[in-house]
Amino acid sequence: KQEVTQIPAALSVPEGENLVLNCSFTDSAIYNLQWFRQDPGKGLTSLLLIQSSQREQTSGRLNASLDKSSGRSTLYIAASQPGDSATYLCVPTKNYGQNFVFGPGTRLSVLP
Amino acid sequence: EAGVTQFPSHSVIEKGQTVTLRCDPISGHDNLYWYRRVMGKEIKFLLHFVKESKQDESGMPNNRFLAERTGGTYSTLKVQPAELEDSGVYFCASSQEPGGGVSNYGYTFGSGTRLTVV
């Protein structure tokens, strides 16, 4: 059974800092891994998807890496902004069974 | 491309009543999923449809929950009778392929339905 851990659980930083959010998962036989953000009272927004054959994906100030064999992924946020404040969820997926398992999330607050 | 649509966005009902949540996936997405996040806990899988068939319903908490997907299009999730512990946010997601596919979008989530049982 896939178990996902995210560290830290919560993070509060001043605007402009570079951040690293960590995710680890127990079952490395994944199809891909996706990072989402959840804003209070809103739905989930997909940020990045990394295929199992890839090592990283970049979108704007976000960079996600994947080390499938060790069951780890990191989300790097450059030059953080208050608008980045949200909960970030790491979601490794399979293409069968309970397709994807959500991590507990990292709650990020970026202070102006 | 229209996203995944869920309604209502909010629902407040009394314990013992019935509530039906609806999800309209992205057109052409055969795979539809229901998830929920109860207060203070992680998001948990409920079930997965492939077209109109239930591929995996192992996450459904009990028989008070009934999910349907008529004609492989929209899906409904009925809770009858609702209990206090059913309060939370119910998310629907859809994807073209079961593993999220090779596109950069993978799964697309709706904005959720916030259910409050009082």
mmCIF file of C-alpha atoms in Angstrom:
data_model
loop_
_atom_site.group_PDB
_atom_site.id
_atom_site.type_symbol
_atom_site.label_atom_id
_atom_site.label_comp_id
_atom_site.label_asym_id
_atom_site.label_seq_id
_atom_site.Cartn_x
_atom_site.Cartn_y
_atom_site.Cartn_z
ATOM 1 C CA LYS A 1 0.000 0.000 0.000
ATOM 2 C CA GLN A 2 1.389 3.376 -1.026
ATOM 3 C CA GLU A 3 2.182 5.768 1.803
ATOM 4 C CA VAL A 4 3.193 9.344 1.146
ATOM 5 C CA THR A 5 5.022 11.652 3.506
ATOM 6 C CA GLN A 6 5.584 15.359 3.006
ATOM 7 C CA ILE A 7 8.070 17.451 4.909
ATOM 8 C CA PRO A 8 7.708 20.019 6.310
ATOM 9 C CA ALA A 9 4.060 19.901 7.318
ATOM 10 C CA ALA A 10 3.979 23.683 7.455
ATOM 11 C CA LEU A 11 6.328 26.434 6.392
ATOM 12 C CA SER A 12 6.248 30.190 6.857
ATOM 13 C CA VAL A 13 8.800 32.314 5.005
ATOM 14 C CA PRO A 14 9.308 35.942 4.007
ATOM 15 C CA GLU A 15 8.681 36.905 0.423
ATOM 16 C CA GLY A 16 11.552 36.303 -1.987
ATOM 17 C CA GLU A 17 12.982 33.168 -0.439
ATOM 18 C CA ASN A 18 13.667 30.007 -2.411
ATOM 19 C CA LEU A 19 11.910 26.956 -1.016
ATOM 20 C CA VAL A 20 12.159 23.204 -1.194
ATOM 21 C CA LEU A 21 9.215 20.991 -0.371
ATOM 22 C CA ASN A 22 9.947 17.312 0.110
ATOM 23 C CA CYS A 23 7.872 14.262 -0.668
ATOM 24 C CA SER A 24 8.672 10.605 -0.088
ATOM 25 C CA PHE A 25 6.647 7.560 -1.048
ATOM 26 C CA THR A 26 6.973 3.891 -0.171
ATOM 27 C CA ASP A 27 5.995 2.200 -3.438
ATOM 28 C CA SER A 28 8.372 3.249 -6.203
ATOM 29 C CA ALA A 29 6.443 1.398 -8.926
ATOM 30 C CA ILE A 30 4.627 4.505 -9.989
ATOM 31 C CA TYR A 31 3.361 5.655 -13.356
ATOM 32 C CA ASN A 32 3.881 9.344 -12.723
ATOM 33 C CA LEU A 33 3.910 11.894 -9.928
ATOM 34 C CA GLN A 34 1.918 15.079 -9.781
ATOM 35 C CA TRP A 35 2.162 18.160 -7.603
ATOM 36 C CA PHE A 36 -1.003 20.095 -6.814
ATOM 37 C CA ARG A 37 -1.812 23.175 -4.838
ATOM 38 C CA GLN A 38 -4.969 23.643 -2.854
ATOM 39 C CA ASP A 39 -6.168 27.096 -1.947
ATOM 40 C CA PRO A 40 -8.524 27.522 1.009
ATOM 41 C CA GLY A 41 -12.112 27.031 -0.092
ATOM 42 C CA LYS A 42 -11.066 26.118 -3.602
ATOM 43 C CA GLY A 43 -10.278 23.023 -5.587
ATOM 44 C CA LEU A 44 -7.030 21.451 -6.580
ATOM 45 C CA THR A 45 -4.801 22.980 -9.205
ATOM 46 C CA SER A 46 -2.302 20.842 -11.015
ATOM 47 C CA LEU A 47 1.179 22.362 -10.984
ATOM 48 C CA LEU A 48 3.498 19.820 -12.530
ATOM 49 C CA LEU A 49 3.357 16.223 -13.675
ATOM 50 C CA ILE A 50 6.510 14.121 -13.958
ATOM 51 C CA GLN A 51 6.415 10.865 -15.864
ATOM 52 C CA SER A 52 8.187 7.927 -14.236
ATOM 53 C CA SER A 53 10.855 8.035 -16.949
ATOM 54 C CA GLN A 54 11.623 11.718 -16.307
ATOM 55 C CA ARG A 55 13.861 13.295 -13.697
ATOM 56 C CA GLU A 56 12.340 16.749 -13.518
ATOM 57 C CA GLN A 57 9.805 19.205 -14.868
ATOM 58 C CA THR A 58 9.822 22.974 -14.823
ATOM 59 C CA SER A 59 7.042 25.510 -15.046
ATOM 60 C CA GLY A 60 7.894 29.136 -14.416
ATOM 61 C CA ARG A 61 9.287 29.494 -10.906
ATOM 62 C CA LEU A 62 8.493 25.873 -10.087
ATOM 63 C CA ASN A 63 10.780 22.912 -10.581
ATOM 64 C CA ALA A 64 9.892 19.379 -9.548
ATOM 65 C CA SER A 65 12.359 16.528 -9.454
ATOM 66 C CA LEU A 66 11.733 12.819 -9.198
ATOM 67 C CA ASP A 67 14.011 10.064 -7.945
ATOM 68 C CA LYS A 68 11.744 7.113 -8.467
ATOM 69 C CA SER A 69 14.140 4.453 -7.220
ATOM 70 C CA SER A 70 14.506 6.111 -3.848
ATOM 71 C CA GLY A 71 10.864 7.146 -3.638
ATOM 72 C CA ARG A 72 11.463 10.875 -3.443
ATOM 73 C CA SER A 73 10.299 14.020 -5.131
ATOM 74 C CA THR A 74 11.024 17.648 -4.394
ATOM 75 C CA LEU A 75 9.225 20.802 -5.408
ATOM 76 C CA TYR A 76 11.442 23.840 -5.667
ATOM 77 C CA ILE A 77 9.823 27.270 -5.611
ATOM 78 C CA ALA A 78 12.057 30.151 -6.621
ATOM 79 C CA ALA A 79 11.589 33.718 -5.405
ATOM 80 C CA SER A 80 8.462 32.949 -3.405
ATOM 81 C CA GLN A 81 5.535 35.375 -3.459
ATOM 82 C CA PRO A 82 2.532 35.845 -1.151
ATOM 83 C CA GLY A 83 0.356 34.391 -3.914
ATOM 84 C CA ASP A 84 2.212 31.109 -3.484
ATOM 85 C CA SER A 85 0.580 30.644 -0.086
ATOM 86 C CA ALA A 86 -1.413 27.400 -0.282
ATOM 87 C CA THR A 87 -1.210 23.746 0.615
ATOM 88 C CA TYR A 88 1.017 21.748 -1.711
ATOM 89 C CA LEU A 89 0.154 18.119 -2.318
ATOM 90 C CA CYS A 90 2.392 15.410 -3.697
ATOM 91 C CA VAL A 91 0.527 12.643 -5.528
ATOM 92 C CA PRO A 92 2.293 9.555 -6.880
ATOM 93 C CA THR A 93 0.058 7.612 -9.226
ATOM 94 C CA LYS A 94 -0.360 4.195 -10.695
ATOM 95 C CA ASN A 95 -2.520 3.311 -13.655
ATOM 96 C CA TYR A 96 -4.504 0.697 -11.777
ATOM 97 C CA GLY A 97 -6.008 0.105 -8.381
ATOM 98 C CA GLN A 98 -6.367 3.110 -6.111
ATOM 99 C CA ASN A 99 -4.758 5.102 -8.817
ATOM 100 C CA PHE A 100 -3.339 7.868 -6.775
ATOM 101 C CA VAL A 101 -2.597 8.527 -3.159
ATOM 102 C CA PHE A 102 -2.405 12.013 -1.759
ATOM 103 C CA GLY A 103 0.245 13.113 0.640
ATOM 104 C CA PRO A 104 -0.796 15.077 3.742
ATOM 105 C CA GLY A 105 0.448 18.286 2.151
ATOM 106 C CA THR A 106 2.773 21.104 3.098
ATOM 107 C CA ARG A 107 1.003 24.275 4.184
ATOM 108 C CA LEU A 108 2.997 27.223 2.893
ATOM 109 C CA SER A 109 2.649 30.822 4.024
ATOM 110 C CA VAL A 110 4.679 33.471 2.239
ATOM 111 C CA LEU A 111 4.682 36.715 4.171
ATOM 112 C CA PRO A 112 4.859 40.063 2.383
ATOM 113 C CA GLU B 1 -11.506 23.213 -22.985
ATOM 114 C CA ALA B 2 -14.013 23.298 -20.144
ATOM 115 C CA GLY B 3 -12.733 21.910 -16.872
ATOM 116 C CA VAL B 4 -14.299 19.493 -14.434
ATOM 117 C CA THR B 5 -17.483 20.984 -13.046
ATOM 118 C CA GLN B 6 -18.970 20.130 -9.689
ATOM 119 C CA PHE B 7 -22.182 21.311 -8.108
ATOM 120 C CA PRO B 8 -23.365 22.408 -5.811
ATOM 121 C CA SER B 9 -20.289 24.224 -4.555
ATOM 122 C CA HIS B 10 -21.695 24.190 -1.038
ATOM 123 C CA SER B 11 -24.418 22.163 0.632
ATOM 124 C CA VAL B 12 -25.670 22.331 4.189
ATOM 125 C CA ILE B 13 -28.069 19.585 5.213
ATOM 126 C CA GLU B 14 -29.397 18.101 8.401
ATOM 127 C CA LYS B 15 -28.353 14.736 9.700
ATOM 128 C CA GLY B 16 -30.539 12.054 8.176
ATOM 129 C CA GLN B 17 -31.267 13.937 4.982
ATOM 130 C CA THR B 18 -30.146 12.972 1.500
ATOM 131 C CA VAL B 19 -27.719 14.900 -0.659
ATOM 132 C CA THR B 20 -26.679 14.300 -4.243
ATOM 133 C CA LEU B 21 -23.442 15.712 -5.597
ATOM 134 C CA ARG B 22 -22.808 15.983 -9.284
ATOM 135 C CA CYS B 23 -19.645 15.962 -11.338
ATOM 136 C CA ASP B 24 -19.287 16.745 -15.020
ATOM 137 C CA PRO B 25 -15.888 15.561 -16.249
ATOM 138 C CA ILE B 26 -13.975 16.921 -19.177
ATOM 139 C CA SER B 27 -15.635 15.747 -22.361
ATOM 140 C CA GLY B 28 -14.000 12.584 -23.660
ATOM 141 C CA HIS B 29 -12.407 11.622 -20.355
ATOM 142 C CA ASP B 30 -13.338 8.017 -19.707
ATOM 143 C CA ASN B 31 -11.843 8.012 -16.217
ATOM 144 C CA LEU B 32 -13.677 9.749 -13.409
ATOM 145 C CA TYR B 33 -12.723 9.706 -9.734
ATOM 146 C CA TRP B 34 -14.305 10.803 -6.508
ATOM 147 C CA TYR B 35 -12.234 11.888 -3.510
ATOM 148 C CA ARG B 36 -13.049 13.524 -0.246
ATOM 149 C CA ARG B 37 -11.256 15.430 2.450
ATOM 150 C CA VAL B 38 -12.893 15.347 5.832
ATOM 151 C CA MET B 39 -11.982 18.004 8.349
ATOM 152 C CA GLY B 40 -8.317 17.977 9.282
ATOM 153 C CA LYS B 41 -7.491 14.810 7.417
ATOM 154 C CA GLU B 42 -5.900 13.819 4.152
ATOM 155 C CA ILE B 43 -7.689 13.533 0.869
ATOM 156 C CA LYS B 44 -8.955 9.998 0.452
ATOM 157 C CA PHE B 45 -9.938 8.057 -2.624
ATOM 158 C CA LEU B 46 -13.575 6.996 -2.881
ATOM 159 C CA LEU B 47 -13.980 5.365 -6.268
ATOM 160 C CA HIS B 48 -12.969 5.264 -9.914
ATOM 161 C CA PHE B 49 -15.211 4.950 -12.955
ATOM 162 C CA VAL B 50 -14.093 3.886 -16.386
ATOM 163 C CA LYS B 51 -16.893 5.091 -18.586
ATOM 164 C CA GLU B 52 -20.048 3.892 -16.817
ATOM 165 C CA SER B 53 -18.391 1.012 -14.959
ATOM 166 C CA LYS B 54 -17.008 1.120 -11.441
ATOM 167 C CA GLN B 55 -13.366 0.164 -11.787
ATOM 168 C CA ASP B 56 -12.546 0.473 -8.120
ATOM 169 C CA GLU B 57 -14.915 1.402 -5.319
ATOM 170 C CA SER B 58 -12.741 0.217 -2.459
ATOM 171 C CA GLY B 59 -12.661 3.658 -0.897
ATOM 172 C CA MET B 60 -16.400 4.029 -0.420
ATOM 173 C CA PRO B 61 -16.847 4.274 3.353
ATOM 174 C CA ASN B 62 -20.166 2.454 3.693
ATOM 175 C CA ASN B 63 -23.432 1.678 1.961
ATOM 176 C CA ARG B 64 -24.826 5.113 2.654
ATOM 177 C CA PHE B 65 -22.787 6.282 -0.304
ATOM 178 C CA LEU B 66 -23.949 5.501 -3.831
ATOM 179 C CA ALA B 67 -22.133 6.629 -6.961
ATOM 180 C CA GLU B 68 -23.446 6.393 -10.477
ATOM 181 C CA ARG B 69 -22.239 7.442 -13.890
ATOM 182 C CA THR B 70 -25.077 7.264 -16.340
ATOM 183 C CA GLY B 71 -24.000 6.732 -19.920
ATOM 184 C CA GLY B 72 -20.395 7.305 -19.016
ATOM 185 C CA THR B 73 -20.840 11.063 -18.883
ATOM 186 C CA TYR B 74 -21.570 12.922 -15.659
ATOM 187 C CA SER B 75 -21.482 11.225 -12.295
ATOM 188 C CA THR B 76 -23.512 11.598 -9.123
ATOM 189 C CA LEU B 77 -22.588 10.745 -5.575
ATOM 190 C CA LYS B 78 -25.538 10.326 -3.247
ATOM 191 C CA VAL B 79 -25.273 10.221 0.509
ATOM 192 C CA GLN B 80 -28.343 8.774 2.177
ATOM 193 C CA PRO B 81 -28.850 9.261 5.056
ATOM 194 C CA ALA B 82 -26.145 11.802 5.769
ATOM 195 C CA GLU B 83 -24.260 11.660 9.060
ATOM 196 C CA LEU B 84 -22.216 14.330 10.817
ATOM 197 C CA GLU B 85 -18.928 12.603 9.935
ATOM 198 C CA ASP B 86 -19.740 12.914 6.233
ATOM 199 C CA SER B 87 -18.944 16.632 6.388
ATOM 200 C CA GLY B 88 -16.006 17.599 4.237
ATOM 201 C CA VAL B 89 -15.041 18.555 0.724
ATOM 202 C CA TYR B 90 -15.842 16.120 -2.064
ATOM 203 C CA PHE B 91 -13.626 16.336 -5.116
ATOM 204 C CA CYS B 92 -14.148 14.899 -8.545
ATOM 205 C CA ALA B 93 -11.373 14.416 -11.059
ATOM 206 C CA SER B 94 -11.165 13.112 -14.580
ATOM 207 C CA SER B 95 -8.419 11.908 -16.873
ATOM 208 C CA GLN B 96 -8.132 10.573 -20.367
ATOM 209 C CA GLU B 97 -5.991 7.658 -19.263
ATOM 210 C CA PRO B 98 -6.138 5.815 -15.947
ATOM 211 C CA GLY B 99 -2.622 6.755 -14.964
ATOM 212 C CA GLY B 100 -3.022 10.391 -15.801
ATOM 213 C CA GLY B 101 -1.637 9.972 -19.275
ATOM 214 C CA VAL B 102 1.348 11.504 -20.908
ATOM 215 C CA SER B 103 0.078 15.044 -21.127
ATOM 216 C CA ASN B 104 1.278 17.647 -18.715
ATOM 217 C CA TYR B 105 -2.177 17.957 -17.286
ATOM 218 C CA GLY B 106 -2.641 14.434 -15.948
ATOM 219 C CA TYR B 107 -5.712 14.560 -13.788
ATOM 220 C CA THR B 108 -7.987 17.556 -13.755
ATOM 221 C CA PHE B 109 -9.857 18.273 -10.550
ATOM 222 C CA GLY B 110 -13.095 20.059 -9.994
ATOM 223 C CA SER B 111 -13.315 22.788 -7.401
ATOM 224 C CA GLY B 112 -15.111 20.473 -5.007
ATOM 225 C CA THR B 113 -18.384 20.443 -3.121
ATOM 226 C CA ARG B 114 -18.214 21.506 0.512
ATOM 227 C CA LEU B 115 -20.738 19.396 2.401
ATOM 228 C CA THR B 116 -21.762 20.346 5.902
ATOM 229 C CA VAL B 117 -24.023 18.015 7.841
ATOM 230 C CA VAL B 118 -25.575 19.618 10.925
#
